[in-house]
XYZ file of C-alpha atoms in Angstrom:
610
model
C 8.733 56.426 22.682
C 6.010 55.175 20.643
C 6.249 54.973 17.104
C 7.471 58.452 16.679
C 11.644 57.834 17.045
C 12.935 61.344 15.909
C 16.854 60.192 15.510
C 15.847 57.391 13.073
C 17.659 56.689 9.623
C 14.526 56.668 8.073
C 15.130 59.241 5.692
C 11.495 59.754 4.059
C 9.984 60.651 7.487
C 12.432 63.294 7.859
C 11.497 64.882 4.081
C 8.162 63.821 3.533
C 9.035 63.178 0.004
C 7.949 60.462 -2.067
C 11.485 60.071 -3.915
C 13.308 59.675 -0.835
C 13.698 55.853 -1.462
C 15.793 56.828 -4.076
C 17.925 59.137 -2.873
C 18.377 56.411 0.044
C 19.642 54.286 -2.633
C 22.220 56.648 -3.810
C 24.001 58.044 -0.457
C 25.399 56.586 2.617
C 23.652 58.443 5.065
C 25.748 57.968 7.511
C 29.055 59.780 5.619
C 26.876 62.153 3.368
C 29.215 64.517 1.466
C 29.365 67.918 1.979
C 28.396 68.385 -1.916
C 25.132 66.684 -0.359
C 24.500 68.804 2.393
C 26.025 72.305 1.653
C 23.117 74.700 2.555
C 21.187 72.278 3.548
C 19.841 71.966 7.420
C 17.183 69.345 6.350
C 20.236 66.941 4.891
C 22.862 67.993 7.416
C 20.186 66.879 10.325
C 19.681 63.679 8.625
C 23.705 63.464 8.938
C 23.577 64.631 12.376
C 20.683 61.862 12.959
C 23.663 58.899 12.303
C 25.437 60.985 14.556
C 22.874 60.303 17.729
C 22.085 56.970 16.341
C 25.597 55.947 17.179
C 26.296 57.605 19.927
C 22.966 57.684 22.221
C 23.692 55.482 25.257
C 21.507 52.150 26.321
C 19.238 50.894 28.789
C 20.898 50.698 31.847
C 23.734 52.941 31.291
C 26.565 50.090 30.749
C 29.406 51.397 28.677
C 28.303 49.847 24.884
C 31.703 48.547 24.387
C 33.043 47.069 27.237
C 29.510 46.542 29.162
C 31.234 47.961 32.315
C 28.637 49.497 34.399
C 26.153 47.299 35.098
C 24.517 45.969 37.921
C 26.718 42.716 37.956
C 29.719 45.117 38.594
C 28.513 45.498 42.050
C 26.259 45.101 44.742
C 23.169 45.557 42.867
C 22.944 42.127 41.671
C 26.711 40.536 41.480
C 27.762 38.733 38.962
C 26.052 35.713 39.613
C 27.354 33.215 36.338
C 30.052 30.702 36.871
C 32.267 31.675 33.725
C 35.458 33.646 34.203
C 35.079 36.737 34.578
C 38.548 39.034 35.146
C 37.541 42.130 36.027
C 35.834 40.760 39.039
C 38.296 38.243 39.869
C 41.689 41.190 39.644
C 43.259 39.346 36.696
C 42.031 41.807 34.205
C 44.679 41.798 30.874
C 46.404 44.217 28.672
C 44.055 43.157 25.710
C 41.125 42.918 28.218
C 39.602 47.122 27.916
C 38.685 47.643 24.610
C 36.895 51.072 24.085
C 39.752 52.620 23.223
C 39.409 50.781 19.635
C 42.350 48.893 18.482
C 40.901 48.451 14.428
C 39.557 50.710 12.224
C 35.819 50.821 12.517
C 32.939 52.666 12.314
C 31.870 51.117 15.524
C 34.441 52.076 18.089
C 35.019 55.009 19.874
C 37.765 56.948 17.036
C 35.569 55.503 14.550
C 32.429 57.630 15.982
C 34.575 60.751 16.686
C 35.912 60.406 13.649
C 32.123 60.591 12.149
C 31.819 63.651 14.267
C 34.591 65.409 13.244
C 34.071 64.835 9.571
C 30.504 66.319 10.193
C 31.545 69.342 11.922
C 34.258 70.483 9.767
C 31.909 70.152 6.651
C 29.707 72.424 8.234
C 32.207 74.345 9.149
C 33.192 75.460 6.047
C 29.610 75.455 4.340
C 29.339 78.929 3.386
C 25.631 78.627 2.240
C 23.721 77.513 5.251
C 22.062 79.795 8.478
C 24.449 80.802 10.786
C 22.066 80.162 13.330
C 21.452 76.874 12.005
C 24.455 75.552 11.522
C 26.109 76.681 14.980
C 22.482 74.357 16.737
C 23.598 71.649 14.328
C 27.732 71.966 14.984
C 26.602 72.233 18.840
C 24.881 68.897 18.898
C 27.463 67.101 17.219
C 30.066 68.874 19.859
C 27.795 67.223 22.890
C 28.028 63.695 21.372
C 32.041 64.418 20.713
C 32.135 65.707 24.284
C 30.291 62.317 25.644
C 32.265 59.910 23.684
C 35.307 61.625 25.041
C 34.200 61.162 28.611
C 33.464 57.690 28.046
C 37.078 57.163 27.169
C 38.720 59.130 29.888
C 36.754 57.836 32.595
C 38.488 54.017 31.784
C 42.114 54.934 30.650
C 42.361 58.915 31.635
C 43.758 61.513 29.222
C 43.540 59.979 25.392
C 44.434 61.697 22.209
C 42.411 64.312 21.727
C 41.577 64.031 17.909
C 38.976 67.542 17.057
C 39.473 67.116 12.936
C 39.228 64.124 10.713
C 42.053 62.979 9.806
C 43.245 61.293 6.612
C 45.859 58.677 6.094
C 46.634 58.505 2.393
C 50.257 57.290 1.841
C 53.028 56.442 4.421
C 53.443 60.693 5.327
C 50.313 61.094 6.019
C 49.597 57.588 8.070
C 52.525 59.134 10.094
C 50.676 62.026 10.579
C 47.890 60.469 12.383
C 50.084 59.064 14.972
C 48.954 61.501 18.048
C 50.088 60.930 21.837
C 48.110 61.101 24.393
C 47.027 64.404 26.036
C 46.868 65.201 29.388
C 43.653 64.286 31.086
C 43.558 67.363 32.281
C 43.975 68.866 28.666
C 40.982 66.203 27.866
C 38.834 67.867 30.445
C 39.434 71.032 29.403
C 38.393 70.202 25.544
C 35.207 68.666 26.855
C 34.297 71.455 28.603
C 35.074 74.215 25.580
C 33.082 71.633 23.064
C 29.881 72.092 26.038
C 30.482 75.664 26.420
C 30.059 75.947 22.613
C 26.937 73.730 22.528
C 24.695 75.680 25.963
C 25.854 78.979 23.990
C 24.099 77.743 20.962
C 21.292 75.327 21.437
C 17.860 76.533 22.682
C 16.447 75.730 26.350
C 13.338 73.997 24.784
C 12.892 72.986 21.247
C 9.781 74.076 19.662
C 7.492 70.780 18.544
C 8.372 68.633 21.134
C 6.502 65.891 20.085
C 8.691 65.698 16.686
C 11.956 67.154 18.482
C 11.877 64.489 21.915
C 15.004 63.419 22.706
C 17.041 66.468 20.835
C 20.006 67.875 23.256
C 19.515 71.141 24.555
C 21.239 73.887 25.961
C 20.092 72.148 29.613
C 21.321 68.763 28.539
C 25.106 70.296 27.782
C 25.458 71.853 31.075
C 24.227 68.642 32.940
C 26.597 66.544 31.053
C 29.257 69.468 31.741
C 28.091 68.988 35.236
C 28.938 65.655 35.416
C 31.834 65.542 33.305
C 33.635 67.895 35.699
C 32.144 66.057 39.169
C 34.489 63.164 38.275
C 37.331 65.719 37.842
C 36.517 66.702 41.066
C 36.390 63.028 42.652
C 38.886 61.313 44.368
C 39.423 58.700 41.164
C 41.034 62.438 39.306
C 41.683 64.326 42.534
C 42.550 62.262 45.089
C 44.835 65.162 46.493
C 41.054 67.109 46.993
C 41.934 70.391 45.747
C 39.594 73.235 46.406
C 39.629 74.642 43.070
C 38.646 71.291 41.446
C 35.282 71.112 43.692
C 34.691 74.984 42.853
C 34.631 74.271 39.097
C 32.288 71.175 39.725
C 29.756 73.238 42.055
C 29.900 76.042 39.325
C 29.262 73.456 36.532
C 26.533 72.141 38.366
C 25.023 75.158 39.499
C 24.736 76.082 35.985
C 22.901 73.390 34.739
C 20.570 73.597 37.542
C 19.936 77.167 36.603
C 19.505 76.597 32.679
C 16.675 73.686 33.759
C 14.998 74.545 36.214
C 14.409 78.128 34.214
C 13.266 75.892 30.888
C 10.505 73.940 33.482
C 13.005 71.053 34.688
C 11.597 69.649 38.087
C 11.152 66.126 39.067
C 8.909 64.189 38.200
C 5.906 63.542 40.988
C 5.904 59.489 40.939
C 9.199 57.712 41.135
C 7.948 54.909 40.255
C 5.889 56.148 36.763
C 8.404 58.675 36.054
C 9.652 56.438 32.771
C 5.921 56.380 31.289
C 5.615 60.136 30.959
C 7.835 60.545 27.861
C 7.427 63.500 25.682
C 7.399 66.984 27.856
C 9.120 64.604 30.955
C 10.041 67.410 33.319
C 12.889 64.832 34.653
C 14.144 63.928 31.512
C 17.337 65.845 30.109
C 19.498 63.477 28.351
C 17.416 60.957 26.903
C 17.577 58.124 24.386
C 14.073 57.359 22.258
C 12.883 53.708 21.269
C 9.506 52.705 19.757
C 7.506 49.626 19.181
C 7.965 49.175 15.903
C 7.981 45.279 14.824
C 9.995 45.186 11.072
C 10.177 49.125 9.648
C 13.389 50.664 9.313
C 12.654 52.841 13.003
C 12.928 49.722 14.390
C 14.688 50.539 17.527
C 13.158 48.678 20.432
C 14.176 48.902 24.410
C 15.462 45.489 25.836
C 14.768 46.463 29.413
C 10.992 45.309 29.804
C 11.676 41.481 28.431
C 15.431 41.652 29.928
C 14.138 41.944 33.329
C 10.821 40.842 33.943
C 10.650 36.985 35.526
C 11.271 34.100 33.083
C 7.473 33.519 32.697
C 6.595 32.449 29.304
C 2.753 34.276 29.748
C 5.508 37.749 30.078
C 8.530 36.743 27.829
C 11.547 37.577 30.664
C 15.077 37.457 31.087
C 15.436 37.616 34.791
C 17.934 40.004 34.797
C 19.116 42.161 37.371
C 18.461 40.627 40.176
C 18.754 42.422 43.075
C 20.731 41.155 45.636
C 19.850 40.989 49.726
C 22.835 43.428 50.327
C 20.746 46.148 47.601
C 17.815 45.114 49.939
C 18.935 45.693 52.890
C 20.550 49.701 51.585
C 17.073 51.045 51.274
C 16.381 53.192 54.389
C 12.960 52.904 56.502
C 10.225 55.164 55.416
C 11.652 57.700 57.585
C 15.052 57.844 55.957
C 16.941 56.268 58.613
C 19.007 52.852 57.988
C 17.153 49.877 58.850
C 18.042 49.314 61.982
C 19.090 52.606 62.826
C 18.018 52.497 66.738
C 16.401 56.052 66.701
C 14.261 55.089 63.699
C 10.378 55.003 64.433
C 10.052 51.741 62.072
C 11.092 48.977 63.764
C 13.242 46.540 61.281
C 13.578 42.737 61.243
C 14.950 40.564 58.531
C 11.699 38.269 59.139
C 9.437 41.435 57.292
C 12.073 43.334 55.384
C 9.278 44.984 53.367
C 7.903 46.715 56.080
C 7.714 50.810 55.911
C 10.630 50.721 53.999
C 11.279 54.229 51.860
C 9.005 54.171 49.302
C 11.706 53.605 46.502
C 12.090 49.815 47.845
C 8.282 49.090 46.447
C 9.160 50.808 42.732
C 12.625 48.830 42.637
C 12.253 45.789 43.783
C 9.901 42.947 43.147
C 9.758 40.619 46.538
C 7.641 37.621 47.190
C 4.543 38.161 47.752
C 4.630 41.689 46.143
C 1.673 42.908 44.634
C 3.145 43.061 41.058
C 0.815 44.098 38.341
C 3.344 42.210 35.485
C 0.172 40.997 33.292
C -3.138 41.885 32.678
C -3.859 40.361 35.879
C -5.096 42.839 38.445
C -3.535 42.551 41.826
C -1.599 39.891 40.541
C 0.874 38.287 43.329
C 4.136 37.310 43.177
C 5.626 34.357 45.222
C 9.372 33.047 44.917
C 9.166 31.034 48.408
C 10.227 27.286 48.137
C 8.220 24.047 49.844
C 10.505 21.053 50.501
C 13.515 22.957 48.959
C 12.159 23.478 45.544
C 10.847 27.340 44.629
C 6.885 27.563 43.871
C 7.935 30.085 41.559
C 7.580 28.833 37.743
C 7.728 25.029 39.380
C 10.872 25.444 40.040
C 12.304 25.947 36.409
C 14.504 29.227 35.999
C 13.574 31.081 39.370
C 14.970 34.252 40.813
C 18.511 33.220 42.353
C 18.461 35.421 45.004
C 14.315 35.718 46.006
C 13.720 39.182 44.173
C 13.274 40.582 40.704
C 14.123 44.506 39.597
C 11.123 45.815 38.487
C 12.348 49.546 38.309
C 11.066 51.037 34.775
C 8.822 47.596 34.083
C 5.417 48.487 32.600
C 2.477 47.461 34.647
C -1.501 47.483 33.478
C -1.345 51.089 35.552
C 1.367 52.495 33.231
C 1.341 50.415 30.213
C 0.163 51.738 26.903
C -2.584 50.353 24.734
C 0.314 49.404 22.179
C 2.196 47.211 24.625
C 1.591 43.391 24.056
C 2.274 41.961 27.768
C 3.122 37.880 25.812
C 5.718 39.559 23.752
C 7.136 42.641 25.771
C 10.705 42.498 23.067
C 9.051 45.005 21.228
C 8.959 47.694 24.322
C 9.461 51.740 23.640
C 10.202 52.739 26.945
C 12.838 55.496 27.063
C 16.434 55.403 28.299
C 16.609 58.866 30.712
C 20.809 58.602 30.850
C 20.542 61.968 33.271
C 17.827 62.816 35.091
C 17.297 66.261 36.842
C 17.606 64.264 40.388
C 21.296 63.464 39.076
C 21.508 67.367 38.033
C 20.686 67.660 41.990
C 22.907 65.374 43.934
C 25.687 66.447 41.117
C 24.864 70.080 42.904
C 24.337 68.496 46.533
C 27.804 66.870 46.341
C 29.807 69.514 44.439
C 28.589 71.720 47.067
C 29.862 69.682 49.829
C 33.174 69.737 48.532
C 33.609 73.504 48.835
C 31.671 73.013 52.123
C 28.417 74.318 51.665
C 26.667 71.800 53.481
C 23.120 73.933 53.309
C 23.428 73.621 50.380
C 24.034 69.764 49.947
C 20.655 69.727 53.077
C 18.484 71.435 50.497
C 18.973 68.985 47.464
C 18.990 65.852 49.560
C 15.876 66.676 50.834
C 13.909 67.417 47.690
C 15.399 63.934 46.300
C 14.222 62.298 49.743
C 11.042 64.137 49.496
C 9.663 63.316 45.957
C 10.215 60.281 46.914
C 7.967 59.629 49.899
C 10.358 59.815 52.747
C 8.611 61.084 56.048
C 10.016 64.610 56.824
C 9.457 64.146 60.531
C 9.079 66.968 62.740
C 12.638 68.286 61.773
C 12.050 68.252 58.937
C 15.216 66.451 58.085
C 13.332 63.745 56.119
C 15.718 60.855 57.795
C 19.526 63.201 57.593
C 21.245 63.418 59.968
C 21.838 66.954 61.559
C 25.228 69.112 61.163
C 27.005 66.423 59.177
C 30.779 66.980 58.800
C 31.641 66.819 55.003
C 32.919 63.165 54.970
C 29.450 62.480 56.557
C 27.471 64.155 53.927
C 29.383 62.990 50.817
C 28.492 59.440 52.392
C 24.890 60.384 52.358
C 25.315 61.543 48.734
C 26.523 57.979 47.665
C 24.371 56.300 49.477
C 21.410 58.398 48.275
C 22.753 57.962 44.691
C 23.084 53.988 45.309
C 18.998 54.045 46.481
C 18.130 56.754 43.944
C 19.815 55.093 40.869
C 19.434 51.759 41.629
C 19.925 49.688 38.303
C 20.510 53.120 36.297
C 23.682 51.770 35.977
C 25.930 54.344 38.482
C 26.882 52.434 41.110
C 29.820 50.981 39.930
C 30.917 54.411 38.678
C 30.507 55.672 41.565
C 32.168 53.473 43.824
C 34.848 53.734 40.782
C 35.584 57.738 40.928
C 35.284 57.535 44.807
C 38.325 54.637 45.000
C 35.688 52.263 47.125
C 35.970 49.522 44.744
C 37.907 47.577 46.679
C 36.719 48.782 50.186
C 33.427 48.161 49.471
C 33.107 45.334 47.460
C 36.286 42.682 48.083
C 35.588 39.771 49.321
C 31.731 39.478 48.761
C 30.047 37.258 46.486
C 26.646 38.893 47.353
C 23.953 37.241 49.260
C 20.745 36.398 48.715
C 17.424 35.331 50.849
C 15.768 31.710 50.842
C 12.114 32.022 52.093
C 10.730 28.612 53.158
C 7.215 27.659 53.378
C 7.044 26.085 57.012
C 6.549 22.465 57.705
C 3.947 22.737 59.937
C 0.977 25.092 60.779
C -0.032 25.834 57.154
C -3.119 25.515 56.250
C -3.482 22.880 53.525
C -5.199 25.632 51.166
C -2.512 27.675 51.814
C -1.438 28.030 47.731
C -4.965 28.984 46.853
C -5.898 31.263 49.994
C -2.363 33.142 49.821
C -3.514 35.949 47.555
C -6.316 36.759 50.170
C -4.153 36.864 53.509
C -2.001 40.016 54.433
C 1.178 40.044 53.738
C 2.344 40.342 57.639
C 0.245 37.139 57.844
C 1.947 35.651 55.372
C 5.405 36.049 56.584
C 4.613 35.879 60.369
C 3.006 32.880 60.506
C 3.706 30.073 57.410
C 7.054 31.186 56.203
C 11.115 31.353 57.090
C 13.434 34.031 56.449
C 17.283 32.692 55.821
C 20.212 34.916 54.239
C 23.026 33.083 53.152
C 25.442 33.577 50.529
C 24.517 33.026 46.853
C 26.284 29.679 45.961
C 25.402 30.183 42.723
C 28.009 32.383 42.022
C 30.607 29.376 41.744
C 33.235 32.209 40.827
C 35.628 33.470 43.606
C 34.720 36.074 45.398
C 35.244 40.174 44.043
C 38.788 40.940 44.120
C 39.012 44.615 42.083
C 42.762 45.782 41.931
C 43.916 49.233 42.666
C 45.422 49.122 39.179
C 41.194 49.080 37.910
C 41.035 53.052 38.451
C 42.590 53.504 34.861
C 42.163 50.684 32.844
C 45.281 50.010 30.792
C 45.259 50.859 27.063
C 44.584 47.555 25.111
C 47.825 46.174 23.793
C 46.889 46.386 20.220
C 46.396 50.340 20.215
C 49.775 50.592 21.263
C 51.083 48.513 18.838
C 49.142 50.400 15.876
C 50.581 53.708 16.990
C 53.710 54.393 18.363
C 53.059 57.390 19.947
C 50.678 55.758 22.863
C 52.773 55.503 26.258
C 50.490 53.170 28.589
C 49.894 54.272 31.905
C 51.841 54.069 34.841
C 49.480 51.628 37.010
C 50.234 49.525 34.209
C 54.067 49.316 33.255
C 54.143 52.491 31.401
C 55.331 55.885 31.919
C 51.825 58.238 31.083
C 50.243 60.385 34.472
C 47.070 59.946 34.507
C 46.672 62.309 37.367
C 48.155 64.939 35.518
């Protein structure tokens, strides 16, 4: 978001006062007293703004903590370093997890519900303010308690459930803030109250929503109630597949579907633009804002665009995320079926991979030979192939590892804003959409197949397939499969979620809550492509002619197509341990409160199931 971040510290934007420096000078925003903010919505929302500042998730949805999440953490991109890396290898520690928080900080997850709580109960007991007022402001802070929550019990399962601050002056009351673990199931079910609260109280739309972009709404809890309650219903929390579990998910879900689509939620026409469009994003419903700003105290700018985009000095990249050949090879043809898939009216070779691929390949992943406009360079062309061994691409130095580059979300001169300074991209606004309405429907599409209403499940698929280019074909199946049995259709979920999603950062918790992490991924290292100029039949103005000739041209006639496995990634290969599907509580939480029983997976005696 450009210049106008609503959840910033900044506290004279917020009053428009000219002695706002001073009162900046005087009070810790981020603990203001309730002496401060009695009565006082204007104060208690610049409390509440610490609140999201802390707690809004990043680009690319890795846990902020632990970094788990990621594309490295599965077939997206591998992990393609050469420095241990545990989780990967099945050696993970006791110490190794450390969201839970094993100090006392500000920073860590307690540290940020403790924030919450402290905020809630003051306004609890304010006796001065709007009840109407107070209940949107208590209801915010309630979704961020609710998310941090879910963050935890999605690594370790059911965690203390702490709801009030809690103060340890003197040994007696230290004691006191010893608390055992509850149930994950007990967990769930405070999650879900805290969301109840929040849809009951926060409006469908906020009025202003230039100034109010980015503020959770009554759509936003049920989506995250939505989701919090699909991974209850997953095999990673129900791997017994009760019934009732799936019927709480689909009624979740089907909730938060009504609530948005009633407050103008649809999705978003282009895929590929649908991060550009920020304020008024009809896709949008859990978002997190950044700006361009270059040295004021908003400062809060996206690392996505100059994380990801080649290591070009003209574009200041990263060259992260690179997709790997097994992510290239999961897209379906533009029909929607699998490449390959024999009854598929796009023929599929490894030679043109590109070809009439769904249209979601093209907005995900940069290829060679791409047209990729990167700069302000129309029609600009990318090539990654290599001549005599050694890639064309940057003369060799710091090249894409596996022949392609993730360009999902990456401004172009088509979507870019005047503000956007293509030499230093660092200082990029682009928003973080954590859920998107597509999520709200496969969330439906899937909780519906687990109480087996596979119409259902049909009809959400196909809107998802649909916006995004697939051919409906004269079934109008758009690539599915007819009269799928439910194991069939929950596999068409994932793998529309995988495509979908693709470097949103919910693969690996998907693959996580479904129990494929080992299935899927063990034994891979992740493979990548090596295109080769050929040694003969190129024309010797081949390097300054490419840009003119068709791609099909290109491939068919002066280059080689070889997949091979990425020997770059000197590490062994993936080797996740059944013991990953609840991490173990770090050994230093345990040891700073008694009370903590580890769990069972891991030499302890706590249920996670339960």
């Amino acid at each position: 978001m450009k210049n106008k971040y609503i959840l910033s510290m900044l506290f004279c934007s917020v009053l428009g006062l000219t002695s706002c420096v001073d009162v900046l000078d005087k009070t810790d925003l981020g603990a203001a007293s309730p002496e401060v903010v009695a009565g006082d919505s204007v104060l208690s929302n610049v409390a509440l703004s610490y609140i999201y500042n802390q707690n809004l998730p990043d680009w690319g949805g890795a846990s902020s903590i632990s970094g788990f999440g990621g594309s490295t953490y599965s077939e997206e991109s591998y992990n393609q370093g050469s420095t241990e890396n545990r989780l990967l290898e099945g050696t993970l520690l006791l110490t190794d997890v450390g969201d839970f928080g094993t100090a006392l900080s500000a920073t860590n997850n307690y540290g940020k519900i403790r924030t919450i709580n402290s905020f809630i109960y003051d306004l609890s007991v304010d006796k001065k303010m709007d009840i109407g007022a107070k209940n949107r402001l208590i209801s915010q802070a309630l979704f961020f308690r609710s998310w941090r929550y879910f963050e935890l019990v999605k690594l370790y399962g059911g965690v203390p459930m702490i709801t009030a601050p809690q103060y340890a002056v003197g040994i007696e009351a230290r004691e006191a803030t010893f608390v055992g673990r509850n149930t994950t199931t007990e967990c769930y079910n405070q999650m879900v109250a805290d969301l109840d609260t929040a849809i009951k109280y926060l409006p469908g739309t906020w009025s202003s929503p230039s100034t109010n972009w980015g503020r959770i709404t009554k759509g936003a809890a049920a989506a995250l109630k939505g989701r919090i309650l699909l991974y209850a219903a997953s095999p990673q929390f129900n791997p017994s597949d009760v019934t009732s579990k799936w019927q709480t998910s689909y009624n979740a879900n089907k909730q938060a579907y009504d609530i948005l689509t009633a407050n103008g939620a649809k999705l978003f026409a282009d895929y590929g633009k649908l991060w550009f469009t920020e304020v008024s994003n009809t896709e949008a419903v859990f978002v997190t804002g950044y700006n361009t700003s270059t040295g004021d105290q908003q400062r809060r700018n996206s690392g996505w665009e100059s994380g990801n985009r080649p290591k070009y000095s003209t574009v200041s990249g990263g060259g992260g995320n690179l997709p790997s050949w097994d992510m290239v090879k999961a897209y379906p043809m533009k029909d929607g079926k699998a490449a390959g898939d024999a009854t598929s009216k796009y023929a599929y070779s490894d030679q043109t991979f590109y070809k009439n691929r769904d249209p979601r390949f093209d907005k995900t992943i940069a290829f060679n030979g791409c047209t990729w406009n990167m700069t302000n360079v129309p029609n600009n062309r990318l090539w990654t192939y290599f001549v005599s061994g050694k890639s064309i691409e940057n003369a060799g130095a710091n090249a894409s590892n596996t022949g392609f580059y993730c360009r999902k979300a990456l401004q172009t001169t088509d979507v870019a804003s005047s503000t956007l300074d293509f030499s230093n991209t660092a200082y990029s606004g682009t928003d973080w959409i954590e859920i998107r309405f597509a999520e709200v429907l496969l969330n439906l599409a899937e909780s519906a197949t687990g109480i087996g209403k596979l119409d259902e499940a049909y009809t959400q698929l196909k809107v998802v397939r649909a916006r995004a280019g697939i051919d409906a074909g004269t079934d109008g199946m758009y690539g599915l499969k007819a009269n799928m049995s439910r194991a069939e259709m929950f596999n068409a979920i994932l793998t529309e979620r995988q495509i979908e999603f693709a470097f949103e950062g919910k693969r690996f918790w998907d693959l996580r809550r479904w129990r494929l992490l080992e299935s899927v991924l063990n034994g891979k290292k992740g493979s990548k492509v090596v295109i080769s100029l050929k040694t003969t039949g190129v024309p010797a103005d081949f390097a300054t002619t490419r840009d003119a000739l068709t791609l099909d041209d290109v491939y068919t006639k002066y280059l080689t197509v070889t997949v091979t496995e990425n020997a770059l990634m000197t590490r062994p290969a993936i080797k996740y341990s059944p013991t990953y599907y609840f991490f173990p509580i770090p050994t230093g939480a345990i040891n700073n409160n008694p009370k903590i029983v580890q769990n069972n997976t891991w030499g302890g005696a706590f249920e996670p199931l339960q």
